[in-house]
């Protein structure tokens, strides 16, 4: 009777060796992204090397790196199916960033056919502690390719003349005349591709010494004062323009042409290296600046009477340093 009671007890029926279950989600080696109808197949390492500010735009709800989380987002659970992650981001901008980072990596680390700059400067890691601080090997500028990432999100607001036909209805919906003015204003801004013009105008208006120093530091570290945005486009169905510029950081490590015996001498500009190290403050710590910019733009087209429109632009700059 006791034996029967023991065998029917729920306690004694529990296995002493529970079945092993794999609760870890399967990590994805590649992500298939759908950017507004255009698909990209990108490996995980490439995604992780992208600037944090760009990743936040690509994945505002968090980065997906496991099959379990992708399946939850798409509602599918078949591991053999190709998972697609929809991303609301300009595909041409994404292609520009991927291409720049890939070329920068190939130049620094080399390819199967061509040695990179890193091979020629490896001996710098054996430098004395006084050269680069406590330990040269701990200076990421010697072992990684550094890229300055500068982004601008520009929202513009057009204020049409009172005597014109442009306006809104009782529901606040813009009529066709106002929409046309907005389109012309967007085109006008798109044509102004110089990176530093707006910020320099703000510096002169407010006499902001700190911002002037920022421009000077960026122009010493890879940018030129007359540089233009590498990518610039109007967001669909929005009065918003997104721009991004990428440049290689001038670290002060100078690779000279190959000598007669094939050697590639490398020298160091220590003042430039010191300037470059200041930008390490922005490594995975994007800095943002927001300001309003007031302009008056001429949106007149051929055969029309002169039409000037007051335009307000809200600019948000993001500065970041990436190490590949």
PDB file of N, CA, C and O in Angstrom, residues 157-221:
ATOM      1  N   UNK A 157      10.144  74.760 -42.223  1.00  0.00           N
ATOM      2  CA  UNK A 157       8.779  75.264 -42.122  1.00  0.00           C
ATOM      3  C   UNK A 157       8.683  76.534 -42.961  1.00  0.00           C
ATOM      4  O   UNK A 157       9.350  77.526 -42.684  1.00  0.00           O
ATOM      5  N   UNK A 158       7.855  76.483 -43.996  1.00  0.00           N
ATOM      6  CA  UNK A 158       7.702  77.613 -44.918  1.00  0.00           C
ATOM      7  C   UNK A 158       6.545  78.495 -44.460  1.00  0.00           C
ATOM      8  O   UNK A 158       5.465  78.005 -44.121  1.00  0.00           O
ATOM      9  N   UNK A 159       6.775  79.814 -44.453  1.00  0.00           N
ATOM     10  CA  UNK A 159       5.738  80.792 -44.099  1.00  0.00           C
ATOM     11  C   UNK A 159       5.445  81.603 -45.356  1.00  0.00           C
ATOM     12  O   UNK A 159       6.189  82.524 -45.703  1.00  0.00           O
ATOM     13  N   UNK A 160       4.374  81.264 -46.084  1.00  0.00           N
ATOM     14  CA  UNK A 160       4.107  81.929 -47.362  1.00  0.00           C
ATOM     15  C   UNK A 160       3.600  83.350 -47.157  1.00  0.00           C
ATOM     16  O   UNK A 160       3.139  83.719 -46.073  1.00  0.00           O
ATOM     17  N   UNK A 161       3.667  84.179 -48.180  1.00  0.00           N
ATOM     18  CA  UNK A 161       3.136  85.553 -48.087  1.00  0.00           C
ATOM     19  C   UNK A 161       1.637  85.540 -47.801  1.00  0.00           C
ATOM     20  O   UNK A 161       0.896  84.674 -48.286  1.00  0.00           O
ATOM     21  N   UNK A 162       1.174  86.520 -47.020  1.00  0.00           N
ATOM     22  CA  UNK A 162      -0.237  86.566 -46.648  1.00  0.00           C
ATOM     23  C   UNK A 162      -1.143  86.805 -47.846  1.00  0.00           C
ATOM     24  O   UNK A 162      -2.269  86.329 -47.901  1.00  0.00           O
ATOM     25  N   UNK A 163      -0.653  87.573 -48.830  1.00  0.00           N
ATOM     26  CA  UNK A 163      -1.510  87.927 -49.960  1.00  0.00           C
ATOM     27  C   UNK A 163      -1.578  86.836 -51.026  1.00  0.00           C
ATOM     28  O   UNK A 163      -2.304  86.964 -52.013  1.00  0.00           O
ATOM     29  N   UNK A 164      -0.838  85.750 -50.848  1.00  0.00           N
ATOM     30  CA  UNK A 164      -0.825  84.683 -51.846  1.00  0.00           C
ATOM     31  C   UNK A 164      -1.987  83.719 -51.689  1.00  0.00           C
ATOM     32  O   UNK A 164      -2.821  83.840 -50.781  1.00  0.00           O
ATOM     33  N   UNK A 165      -2.046  82.729 -52.586  1.00  0.00           N
ATOM     34  CA  UNK A 165      -3.095  81.730 -52.565  1.00  0.00           C
ATOM     35  C   UNK A 165      -2.778  80.572 -51.625  1.00  0.00           C
ATOM     36  O   UNK A 165      -3.673  79.780 -51.303  1.00  0.00           O
ATOM     37  N   UNK A 166      -1.536  80.437 -51.221  1.00  0.00           N
ATOM     38  CA  UNK A 166      -1.140  79.315 -50.367  1.00  0.00           C
ATOM     39  C   UNK A 166      -1.810  79.432 -49.000  1.00  0.00           C
ATOM     40  O   UNK A 166      -1.867  80.514 -48.407  1.00  0.00           O
ATOM     41  N   UNK A 167      -2.300  78.310 -48.505  1.00  0.00           N
ATOM     42  CA  UNK A 167      -2.948  78.304 -47.203  1.00  0.00           C
ATOM     43  C   UNK A 167      -3.437  76.920 -46.842  1.00  0.00           C
ATOM     44  O   UNK A 167      -3.085  75.920 -47.494  1.00  0.00           O
ATOM     45  N   UNK A 168      -4.248  76.832 -45.806  1.00  0.00           N
ATOM     46  CA  UNK A 168      -4.796  75.559 -45.341  1.00  0.00           C
ATOM     47  C   UNK A 168      -6.318  75.666 -45.271  1.00  0.00           C
ATOM     48  O   UNK A 168      -6.881  76.771 -45.175  1.00  0.00           O
ATOM     49  N   UNK A 169      -6.984  74.511 -45.281  1.00  0.00           N
ATOM     50  CA  UNK A 169      -8.438  74.506 -45.164  1.00  0.00           C
ATOM     51  C   UNK A 169      -8.850  74.490 -43.702  1.00  0.00           C
ATOM     52  O   UNK A 169      -8.001  74.636 -42.800  1.00  0.00           O
ATOM     53  N   UNK A 170     -10.143  74.292 -43.456  1.00  0.00           N
ATOM     54  CA  UNK A 170     -10.642  74.325 -42.082  1.00  0.00           C
ATOM     55  C   UNK A 170     -10.097  73.185 -41.229  1.00  0.00           C
ATOM     56  O   UNK A 170     -10.110  73.259 -39.996  1.00  0.00           O
ATOM     57  N   UNK A 171      -9.564  72.149 -41.862  1.00  0.00           N
ATOM     58  CA  UNK A 171      -8.984  71.025 -41.126  1.00  0.00           C
ATOM     59  C   UNK A 171      -7.468  71.130 -40.996  1.00  0.00           C
ATOM     60  O   UNK A 171      -6.821  70.207 -40.492  1.00  0.00           O
ATOM     61  N   UNK A 172      -6.917  72.242 -41.443  1.00  0.00           N
ATOM     62  CA  UNK A 172      -5.479  72.425 -41.340  1.00  0.00           C
ATOM     63  C   UNK A 172      -4.683  71.724 -42.425  1.00  0.00           C
ATOM     64  O   UNK A 172      -3.455  71.604 -42.319  1.00  0.00           O
ATOM     65  N   UNK A 173      -5.367  71.245 -43.475  1.00  0.00           N
ATOM     66  CA  UNK A 173      -4.691  70.549 -44.563  1.00  0.00           C
ATOM     67  C   UNK A 173      -4.222  71.569 -45.591  1.00  0.00           C
ATOM     68  O   UNK A 173      -4.987  72.425 -46.034  1.00  0.00           O
ATOM     69  N   UNK A 174      -2.947  71.471 -45.971  1.00  0.00           N
ATOM     70  CA  UNK A 174      -2.370  72.414 -46.924  1.00  0.00           C
ATOM     71  C   UNK A 174      -2.989  72.241 -48.305  1.00  0.00           C
ATOM     72  O   UNK A 174      -3.227  71.104 -48.751  1.00  0.00           O
ATOM     73  N   UNK A 175      -3.271  73.376 -48.980  1.00  0.00           N
ATOM     74  CA  UNK A 175      -3.769  73.298 -50.348  1.00  0.00           C
ATOM     75  C   UNK A 175      -2.601  73.095 -51.309  1.00  0.00           C
ATOM     76  O   UNK A 175      -1.430  73.084 -50.915  1.00  0.00           O
ATOM     77  N   UNK A 176      -2.905  72.946 -52.589  1.00  0.00           N
ATOM     78  CA  UNK A 176      -1.872  72.626 -53.571  1.00  0.00           C
ATOM     79  C   UNK A 176      -0.855  73.756 -53.702  1.00  0.00           C
ATOM     80  O   UNK A 176       0.349  73.505 -53.900  1.00  0.00           O
ATOM     81  N   UNK A 177      -1.294  75.003 -53.563  1.00  0.00           N
ATOM     82  CA  UNK A 177      -0.358  76.136 -53.664  1.00  0.00           C
ATOM     83  C   UNK A 177       0.666  76.096 -52.539  1.00  0.00           C
ATOM     84  O   UNK A 177       1.865  76.348 -52.757  1.00  0.00           O
ATOM     85  N   UNK A 178       0.224  75.770 -51.327  1.00  0.00           N
ATOM     86  CA  UNK A 178       1.146  75.684 -50.197  1.00  0.00           C
ATOM     87  C   UNK A 178       2.073  74.480 -50.347  1.00  0.00           C
ATOM     88  O   UNK A 178       3.267  74.560 -50.028  1.00  0.00           O
ATOM     89  N   UNK A 179       1.545  73.375 -50.831  1.00  0.00           N
ATOM     90  CA  UNK A 179       2.392  72.193 -51.049  1.00  0.00           C
ATOM     91  C   UNK A 179       3.475  72.492 -52.078  1.00  0.00           C
ATOM     92  O   UNK A 179       4.620  72.044 -51.929  1.00  0.00           O
ATOM     93  N   UNK A 180       3.131  73.242 -53.102  1.00  0.00           N
ATOM     94  CA  UNK A 180       4.116  73.589 -54.120  1.00  0.00           C
ATOM     95  C   UNK A 180       5.213  74.471 -53.529  1.00  0.00           C
ATOM     96  O   UNK A 180       6.407  74.302 -53.863  1.00  0.00           O
ATOM     97  N   UNK A 181       4.844  75.413 -52.664  1.00  0.00           N
ATOM     98  CA  UNK A 181       5.847  76.258 -52.008  1.00  0.00           C
ATOM     99  C   UNK A 181       6.776  75.398 -51.149  1.00  0.00           C
ATOM    100  O   UNK A 181       8.003  75.593 -51.147  1.00  0.00           O
ATOM    101  N   UNK A 182       6.214  74.426 -50.435  1.00  0.00           N
ATOM    102  CA  UNK A 182       7.044  73.550 -49.605  1.00  0.00           C
ATOM    103  C   UNK A 182       8.005  72.745 -50.469  1.00  0.00           C
ATOM    104  O   UNK A 182       9.183  72.554 -50.109  1.00  0.00           O
ATOM    105  N   UNK A 183       7.523  72.260 -51.603  1.00  0.00           N
ATOM    106  CA  UNK A 183       8.397  71.496 -52.485  1.00  0.00           C
ATOM    107  C   UNK A 183       9.534  72.369 -53.017  1.00  0.00           C
ATOM    108  O   UNK A 183      10.689  71.932 -53.089  1.00  0.00           O
ATOM    109  N   UNK A 184       9.210  73.601 -53.382  1.00  0.00           N
ATOM    110  CA  UNK A 184      10.252  74.507 -53.890  1.00  0.00           C
ATOM    111  C   UNK A 184      11.257  74.862 -52.797  1.00  0.00           C
ATOM    112  O   UNK A 184      12.457  74.982 -53.066  1.00  0.00           O
ATOM    113  N   UNK A 185      10.768  75.042 -51.576  1.00  0.00           N
ATOM    114  CA  UNK A 185      11.683  75.343 -50.466  1.00  0.00           C
ATOM    115  C   UNK A 185      12.626  74.164 -50.223  1.00  0.00           C
ATOM    116  O   UNK A 185      13.827  74.341 -49.978  1.00  0.00           O
ATOM    117  N   UNK A 186      12.076  72.944 -50.257  1.00  0.00           N
ATOM    118  CA  UNK A 186      12.913  71.759 -50.082  1.00  0.00           C
ATOM    119  C   UNK A 186      13.978  71.657 -51.153  1.00  0.00           C
ATOM    120  O   UNK A 186      15.140  71.342 -50.867  1.00  0.00           O
ATOM    121  N   UNK A 187      13.601  71.953 -52.404  1.00  0.00           N
ATOM    122  CA  UNK A 187      14.580  71.929 -53.492  1.00  0.00           C
ATOM    123  C   UNK A 187      15.654  72.991 -53.289  1.00  0.00           C
ATOM    124  O   UNK A 187      16.843  72.748 -53.544  1.00  0.00           O
ATOM    125  N   UNK A 188      15.236  74.178 -52.797  1.00  0.00           N
ATOM    126  CA  UNK A 188      16.198  75.250 -52.552  1.00  0.00           C
ATOM    127  C   UNK A 188      17.231  74.832 -51.497  1.00  0.00           C
ATOM    128  O   UNK A 188      18.430  75.077 -51.649  1.00  0.00           O
ATOM    129  N   UNK A 189      16.759  74.193 -50.423  1.00  0.00           N
ATOM    130  CA  UNK A 189      17.681  73.762 -49.368  1.00  0.00           C
ATOM    131  C   UNK A 189      18.584  72.638 -49.876  1.00  0.00           C
ATOM    132  O   UNK A 189      19.777  72.578 -49.546  1.00  0.00           O
ATOM    133  N   UNK A 190      18.019  71.725 -50.657  1.00  0.00           N
ATOM    134  CA  UNK A 190      18.807  70.605 -51.176  1.00  0.00           C
ATOM    135  C   UNK A 190      20.005  71.084 -51.982  1.00  0.00           C
ATOM    136  O   UNK A 190      21.061  70.442 -51.997  1.00  0.00           O
ATOM    137  N   UNK A 191      19.838  72.202 -52.672  1.00  0.00           N
ATOM    138  CA  UNK A 191      20.922  72.714 -53.505  1.00  0.00           C
ATOM    139  C   UNK A 191      22.061  73.309 -52.683  1.00  0.00           C
ATOM    140  O   UNK A 191      23.164  73.497 -53.201  1.00  0.00           O
ATOM    141  N   UNK A 192      21.814  73.599 -51.423  1.00  0.00           N
ATOM    142  CA  UNK A 192      22.849  74.154 -50.537  1.00  0.00           C
ATOM    143  C   UNK A 192      23.516  72.986 -49.816  1.00  0.00           C
ATOM    144  O   UNK A 192      23.149  72.605 -48.706  1.00  0.00           O
ATOM    145  N   UNK A 193      24.530  72.404 -50.439  1.00  0.00           N
ATOM    146  CA  UNK A 193      25.135  71.162 -49.965  1.00  0.00           C
ATOM    147  C   UNK A 193      26.373  71.387 -49.093  1.00  0.00           C
ATOM    148  O   UNK A 193      26.924  70.434 -48.550  1.00  0.00           O
ATOM    149  N   UNK A 194      26.843  72.626 -48.961  1.00  0.00           N
ATOM    150  CA  UNK A 194      28.030  72.868 -48.146  1.00  0.00           C
ATOM    151  C   UNK A 194      27.747  72.528 -46.689  1.00  0.00           C
ATOM    152  O   UNK A 194      26.712  72.925 -46.140  1.00  0.00           O
ATOM    153  N   UNK A 195      28.644  71.811 -46.056  1.00  0.00           N
ATOM    154  CA  UNK A 195      28.399  71.293 -44.710  1.00  0.00           C
ATOM    155  C   UNK A 195      28.366  72.401 -43.668  1.00  0.00           C
ATOM    156  O   UNK A 195      27.440  72.472 -42.849  1.00  0.00           O
ATOM    157  N   UNK A 196      29.347  73.289 -43.691  1.00  0.00           N
ATOM    158  CA  UNK A 196      29.559  74.184 -42.556  1.00  0.00           C
ATOM    159  C   UNK A 196      28.926  75.559 -42.716  1.00  0.00           C
ATOM    160  O   UNK A 196      29.031  76.380 -41.802  1.00  0.00           O
ATOM    161  N   UNK A 197      28.261  75.832 -43.840  1.00  0.00           N
ATOM    162  CA  UNK A 197      27.713  77.175 -44.057  1.00  0.00           C
ATOM    163  C   UNK A 197      26.714  77.566 -42.978  1.00  0.00           C
ATOM    164  O   UNK A 197      26.792  78.661 -42.398  1.00  0.00           O
ATOM    165  N   UNK A 198      25.758  76.688 -42.677  1.00  0.00           N
ATOM    166  CA  UNK A 198      24.719  77.019 -41.696  1.00  0.00           C
ATOM    167  C   UNK A 198      25.296  77.174 -40.297  1.00  0.00           C
ATOM    168  O   UNK A 198      24.941  78.103 -39.558  1.00  0.00           O
ATOM    169  N   UNK A 199      26.202  76.277 -39.914  1.00  0.00           N
ATOM    170  CA  UNK A 199      26.794  76.372 -38.579  1.00  0.00           C
ATOM    171  C   UNK A 199      27.675  77.609 -38.476  1.00  0.00           C
ATOM    172  O   UNK A 199      27.682  78.285 -37.435  1.00  0.00           O
ATOM    173  N   UNK A 200      28.402  77.930 -39.530  1.00  0.00           N
ATOM    174  CA  UNK A 200      29.244  79.125 -39.502  1.00  0.00           C
ATOM    175  C   UNK A 200      28.386  80.379 -39.397  1.00  0.00           C
ATOM    176  O   UNK A 200      28.742  81.333 -38.700  1.00  0.00           O
ATOM    177  N   UNK A 201      27.218  80.371 -40.051  1.00  0.00           N
ATOM    178  CA  UNK A 201      26.299  81.502 -39.947  1.00  0.00           C
ATOM    179  C   UNK A 201      25.796  81.651 -38.510  1.00  0.00           C
ATOM    180  O   UNK A 201      25.685  82.760 -37.982  1.00  0.00           O
ATOM    181  N   UNK A 202      25.532  80.537 -37.864  1.00  0.00           N
ATOM    182  CA  UNK A 202      25.080  80.576 -36.476  1.00  0.00           C
ATOM    183  C   UNK A 202      26.194  81.052 -35.544  1.00  0.00           C
ATOM    184  O   UNK A 202      25.942  81.769 -34.566  1.00  0.00           O
ATOM    185  N   UNK A 203      27.433  80.681 -35.850  1.00  0.00           N
ATOM    186  CA  UNK A 203      28.578  81.131 -35.045  1.00  0.00           C
ATOM    187  C   UNK A 203      28.713  82.643 -35.129  1.00  0.00           C
ATOM    188  O   UNK A 203      28.910  83.335 -34.118  1.00  0.00           O
ATOM    189  N   UNK A 204      28.583  83.184 -36.330  1.00  0.00           N
ATOM    190  CA  UNK A 204      28.702  84.633 -36.508  1.00  0.00           C
ATOM    191  C   UNK A 204      27.564  85.367 -35.823  1.00  0.00           C
ATOM    192  O   UNK A 204      27.755  86.462 -35.267  1.00  0.00           O
ATOM    193  N   UNK A 205      26.372  84.776 -35.834  1.00  0.00           N
ATOM    194  CA  UNK A 205      25.217  85.439 -35.234  1.00  0.00           C
ATOM    195  C   UNK A 205      25.330  85.496 -33.720  1.00  0.00           C
ATOM    196  O   UNK A 205      25.003  86.514 -33.093  1.00  0.00           O
ATOM    197  N   UNK A 206      25.791  84.421 -33.106  1.00  0.00           N
ATOM    198  CA  UNK A 206      25.832  84.332 -31.647  1.00  0.00           C
ATOM    199  C   UNK A 206      27.232  84.517 -31.076  1.00  0.00           C
ATOM    200  O   UNK A 206      27.406  84.483 -29.859  1.00  0.00           O
ATOM    201  N   UNK A 207      28.229  84.638 -31.966  1.00  0.00           N
ATOM    202  CA  UNK A 207      29.619  84.768 -31.531  1.00  0.00           C
ATOM    203  C   UNK A 207      30.000  83.619 -30.592  1.00  0.00           C
ATOM    204  O   UNK A 207      30.581  83.815 -29.526  1.00  0.00           O
ATOM    205  N   UNK A 208      29.645  82.389 -31.011  1.00  0.00           N
ATOM    206  CA  UNK A 208      29.869  81.204 -30.197  1.00  0.00           C
ATOM    207  C   UNK A 208      31.278  80.663 -30.466  1.00  0.00           C
ATOM    208  O   UNK A 208      31.545  80.050 -31.497  1.00  0.00           O
ATOM    209  N   UNK A 209      32.168  80.913 -29.511  1.00  0.00           N
ATOM    210  CA  UNK A 209      33.571  80.508 -29.687  1.00  0.00           C
ATOM    211  C   UNK A 209      33.706  78.984 -29.672  1.00  0.00           C
ATOM    212  O   UNK A 209      34.504  78.420 -30.426  1.00  0.00           O
ATOM    213  N   UNK A 210      32.900  78.297 -28.828  1.00  0.00           N
ATOM    214  CA  UNK A 210      33.006  76.840 -28.725  1.00  0.00           C
ATOM    215  C   UNK A 210      32.662  76.170 -30.054  1.00  0.00           C
ATOM    216  O   UNK A 210      33.331  75.216 -30.474  1.00  0.00           O
ATOM    217  N   UNK A 211      31.628  76.670 -30.739  1.00  0.00           N
ATOM    218  CA  UNK A 211      31.257  76.087 -32.023  1.00  0.00           C
ATOM    219  C   UNK A 211      32.301  76.374 -33.091  1.00  0.00           C
ATOM    220  O   UNK A 211      32.541  75.558 -33.970  1.00  0.00           O
ATOM    221  N   UNK A 212      32.928  77.546 -33.001  1.00  0.00           N
ATOM    222  CA  UNK A 212      34.006  77.853 -33.943  1.00  0.00           C
ATOM    223  C   UNK A 212      35.174  76.892 -33.739  1.00  0.00           C
ATOM    224  O   UNK A 212      35.779  76.425 -34.711  1.00  0.00           O
ATOM    225  N   UNK A 213      35.471  76.581 -32.484  1.00  0.00           N
ATOM    226  CA  UNK A 213      36.539  75.619 -32.198  1.00  0.00           C
ATOM    227  C   UNK A 213      36.180  74.232 -32.727  1.00  0.00           C
ATOM    228  O   UNK A 213      37.054  73.489 -33.186  1.00  0.00           O
ATOM    229  N   UNK A 214      34.887  73.883 -32.664  1.00  0.00           N
ATOM    230  CA  UNK A 214      34.449  72.592 -33.185  1.00  0.00           C
ATOM    231  C   UNK A 214      34.678  72.521 -34.693  1.00  0.00           C
ATOM    232  O   UNK A 214      35.208  71.520 -35.199  1.00  0.00           O
ATOM    233  N   UNK A 215      34.305  73.582 -35.401  1.00  0.00           N
ATOM    234  CA  UNK A 215      34.529  73.605 -36.846  1.00  0.00           C
ATOM    235  C   UNK A 215      36.017  73.498 -37.151  1.00  0.00           C
ATOM    236  O   UNK A 215      36.441  72.736 -38.030  1.00  0.00           O
ATOM    237  N   UNK A 216      36.822  74.265 -36.413  1.00  0.00           N
ATOM    238  CA  UNK A 216      38.271  74.240 -36.643  1.00  0.00           C
ATOM    239  C   UNK A 216      38.843  72.845 -36.400  1.00  0.00           C
ATOM    240  O   UNK A 216      39.691  72.362 -37.168  1.00  0.00           O
ATOM    241  N   UNK A 217      38.373  72.173 -35.331  1.00  0.00           N
ATOM    242  CA  UNK A 217      38.893  70.841 -35.003  1.00  0.00           C
ATOM    243  C   UNK A 217      38.500  69.829 -36.077  1.00  0.00           C
ATOM    244  O   UNK A 217      39.313  68.991 -36.488  1.00  0.00           O
ATOM    245  N   UNK A 218      37.257  69.914 -36.562  1.00  0.00           N
ATOM    246  CA  UNK A 218      36.821  68.996 -37.607  1.00  0.00           C
ATOM    247  C   UNK A 218      37.599  69.212 -38.897  1.00  0.00           C
ATOM    248  O   UNK A 218      37.938  68.252 -39.603  1.00  0.00           O
ATOM    249  N   UNK A 219      37.898  70.473 -39.202  1.00  0.00           N
ATOM    250  CA  UNK A 219      38.639  70.774 -40.422  1.00  0.00           C
ATOM    251  C   UNK A 219      40.119  70.416 -40.296  1.00  0.00           C
ATOM    252  O   UNK A 219      40.807  70.240 -41.306  1.00  0.00           O
ATOM    253  N   UNK A 220      40.617  70.299 -39.086  1.00  0.00           N
ATOM    254  CA  UNK A 220      41.980  69.814 -38.877  1.00  0.00           C
ATOM    255  C   UNK A 220      42.051  68.294 -38.896  1.00  0.00           C
ATOM    256  O   UNK A 220      43.111  67.716 -39.086  1.00  0.00           O
ATOM    257  N   UNK A 221      40.895  67.631 -38.714  1.00  0.00           N
ATOM    258  CA  UNK A 221      40.890  66.185 -38.497  1.00  0.00           C
ATOM    259  C   UNK A 221      40.405  65.381 -39.699  1.00  0.00           C
ATOM    260  O   UNK A 221      40.321  64.158 -39.609  1.00  0.00           O
TER     261      UNK A 221
END
